Amino acid sequence: MKRKTYPAEFKEQALSKARQRGAKTLPDIADELNLSLGTLKNWLKESGKARSLNLPGEKPAPTWGAAQRLAALNESHSLKDQALHAWCREKGLFEHQLRQWQREFCNADEPAATPVDAALRQAKQKNEQLERELRRKDKALAEAAALLVLQKKFQALWEDEEK
């Protein structure tokens, strides 16, 4: 049996149609394009591998920067169910990644609890405690000094009266 070859444009259109299929199934798309289901699945698998190889201009989703993630969130915000699934397939993303990115952007104002933050917070508390103790001891020292001065003055007054 002779192997059938397809032009690159046809292959790209078939892949695009498969990624943006909405409620249609892959067998429906394959029948519509007069392709075997295996061929279509192989093309999808190959295109997925090409994306994961980090082709020029296309980074895998986990390495996207904040600007790219925000753009993806904006694009996918209004999409629901099948349209969202198709969009995710096209971009090589998963829904849970979008939800995680959304949580990260929403919680960006809240400080993240890192070991460095915890150590800094602990050092600040220790510093405040030591400052309170220092102020208390300064007051006690000032009071003791005042009492000593008063005691000396009192003794000086009594000595003057005894003479």
Coordinates of C-alpha atoms in Angstrom, one line a residue:
M1 CA 0.0 0.0 0.0
K2 CA 1.3 3.4 -1.0
R3 CA 1.9 6.0 1.7
K4 CA -0.1 9.2 1.2
T5 CA 1.7 12.5 1.7
Y6 CA 0.0 15.8 2.5
P7 CA 1.2 19.3 1.9
A8 CA 2.5 21.3 4.9
E9 CA -0.4 23.9 4.5
F10 CA -3.0 21.1 4.8
K11 CA -1.2 19.6 7.8
E12 CA -1.2 23.0 9.6
Q13 CA -4.9 23.6 8.8
A14 CA -5.7 20.1 10.1
L15 CA -3.8 20.7 13.3
S16 CA -5.4 24.1 13.8
K17 CA -8.9 22.6 13.3
A18 CA -8.1 19.8 15.7
R19 CA -6.8 22.2 18.4
Q20 CA -9.8 24.5 18.0
R21 CA -12.4 21.7 17.6
G22 CA -14.7 22.9 20.4
A23 CA -17.3 20.2 21.0
K24 CA -16.2 18.0 18.0
T25 CA -14.1 14.9 18.6
L26 CA -10.9 13.9 16.9
P27 CA -12.6 11.1 14.8
D28 CA -15.1 13.7 13.6
I29 CA -12.4 16.1 12.5
A30 CA -10.5 13.2 10.8
D31 CA -13.6 12.1 8.9
E32 CA -14.3 15.7 7.9
L33 CA -10.7 16.1 6.5
N34 CA -10.7 12.6 5.0
L35 CA -7.8 11.5 7.1
S36 CA -7.1 8.5 9.2
L37 CA -7.5 9.1 12.9
G38 CA -4.0 7.7 13.5
T39 CA -2.5 10.2 11.1
L40 CA -4.2 13.1 12.8
K41 CA -3.1 11.9 16.3
N42 CA 0.5 11.5 15.1
W43 CA 0.5 15.0 13.7
L44 CA -0.8 16.3 17.0
K45 CA 1.8 14.3 18.9
E46 CA 4.6 15.6 16.7
S47 CA 3.5 19.2 17.0
G48 CA 3.3 18.8 20.8
K49 CA 6.9 17.5 20.8
A50 CA 8.0 20.4 18.6
R51 CA 6.5 22.8 21.1
S52 CA 8.2 21.1 24.0
L53 CA 11.6 21.3 22.2
N54 CA 11.3 25.1 22.7
L55 CA 11.2 26.2 19.1
P56 CA 12.5 29.7 18.4
G57 CA 9.9 32.2 19.5
E58 CA 7.8 29.6 21.5
K59 CA 8.7 28.9 25.1
P60 CA 7.1 26.2 27.1
A61 CA 4.4 27.6 29.4
P62 CA 6.2 27.0 32.7
T63 CA 9.0 29.3 31.6
W64 CA 6.8 32.2 30.6
G65 CA 7.5 35.6 32.2
A66 CA 4.9 37.6 34.1
A67 CA 3.9 39.6 31.0
Q68 CA 3.3 36.5 28.9
R69 CA 1.3 35.0 31.8
L70 CA -0.8 38.1 32.2
A71 CA -1.5 38.2 28.4
A72 CA -2.6 34.5 28.6
L73 CA -4.9 35.3 31.5
N74 CA -6.4 38.2 29.6
E75 CA -6.9 36.1 26.4
S76 CA -8.5 33.2 28.2
H77 CA -10.6 35.2 30.8
S78 CA -13.8 35.2 28.8
L79 CA -13.5 31.6 27.5
K80 CA -15.6 28.9 29.0
D81 CA -15.5 25.1 28.8
Q82 CA -14.8 23.8 25.3
A83 CA -13.5 27.1 24.0
L84 CA -11.1 27.3 26.9
H85 CA -10.0 23.7 26.4
A86 CA -9.3 24.4 22.7
W87 CA -7.4 27.6 23.6
C88 CA -5.3 25.7 26.2
R89 CA -4.5 23.0 23.6
E90 CA -3.5 25.6 21.1
K91 CA -1.1 27.3 23.6
G92 CA 0.2 24.1 25.2
L93 CA -1.3 25.0 28.6
F94 CA -3.4 23.3 31.2
E95 CA -6.4 24.9 33.0
H96 CA -4.7 24.4 36.4
Q97 CA -1.8 26.5 35.2
L98 CA -4.1 29.4 34.4
R99 CA -5.8 29.1 37.8
Q100 CA -2.5 29.1 39.5
W101 CA -1.3 32.1 37.6
Q102 CA -4.5 33.9 38.5
R103 CA -4.0 33.2 42.2
E104 CA -0.4 34.4 42.0
F105 CA -1.4 37.7 40.4
C106 CA -4.3 38.2 42.8
N107 CA -2.1 37.4 45.8
A108 CA 0.9 39.5 44.6
D109 CA 0.2 42.2 47.3
E110 CA 0.3 39.7 50.1
P111 CA 3.9 39.0 51.3
A112 CA 5.0 35.5 50.7
A113 CA 6.2 33.6 53.8
T114 CA 9.7 32.6 53.0
P115 CA 12.4 31.5 55.5
V116 CA 14.2 34.8 55.0
D117 CA 11.0 36.7 55.9
A118 CA 10.4 34.6 59.0
A119 CA 14.0 35.1 60.1
L120 CA 13.7 38.9 59.5
R121 CA 10.4 39.0 61.5
Q122 CA 12.0 37.1 64.4
A123 CA 15.0 39.4 64.4
K124 CA 12.7 42.5 64.5
Q125 CA 10.8 41.0 67.4
K126 CA 14.0 40.3 69.3
N127 CA 15.2 43.9 68.6
E128 CA 12.0 45.4 69.9
Q129 CA 12.2 43.2 73.0
L130 CA 15.8 44.3 73.6
E131 CA 14.9 48.0 73.1
R132 CA 12.1 47.7 75.7
E133 CA 14.5 46.1 78.2
L134 CA 17.1 48.8 77.5
R135 CA 14.5 51.6 78.1
R136 CA 13.4 50.0 81.3
K137 CA 17.0 49.7 82.6
D138 CA 17.8 53.3 81.6
K139 CA 14.8 54.5 83.6
A140 CA 15.9 52.3 86.6
L141 CA 19.5 53.7 86.3
A142 CA 18.3 57.2 86.2
E143 CA 16.1 56.6 89.2
A144 CA 19.0 55.1 91.1
A145 CA 21.3 58.0 90.2
A146 CA 18.6 60.5 91.4
L147 CA 18.3 58.6 94.7
L148 CA 22.1 58.6 95.2
V149 CA 22.2 62.4 94.6
L150 CA 19.4 62.9 97.0
Q151 CA 21.0 60.7 99.6
K152 CA 24.3 62.7 99.3
K153 CA 22.4 66.0 99.6
F154 CA 20.5 64.7 102.7
Q155 CA 23.7 63.5 104.3
A156 CA 25.4 66.8 103.6
L157 CA 22.4 68.6 105.2
W158 CA 22.6 66.5 108.4
E159 CA 26.4 67.0 108.6
D160 CA 25.9 70.8 108.5
E161 CA 23.3 70.7 111.2
E162 CA 25.4 68.5 113.5
K163 CA 28.2 70.9 113.5

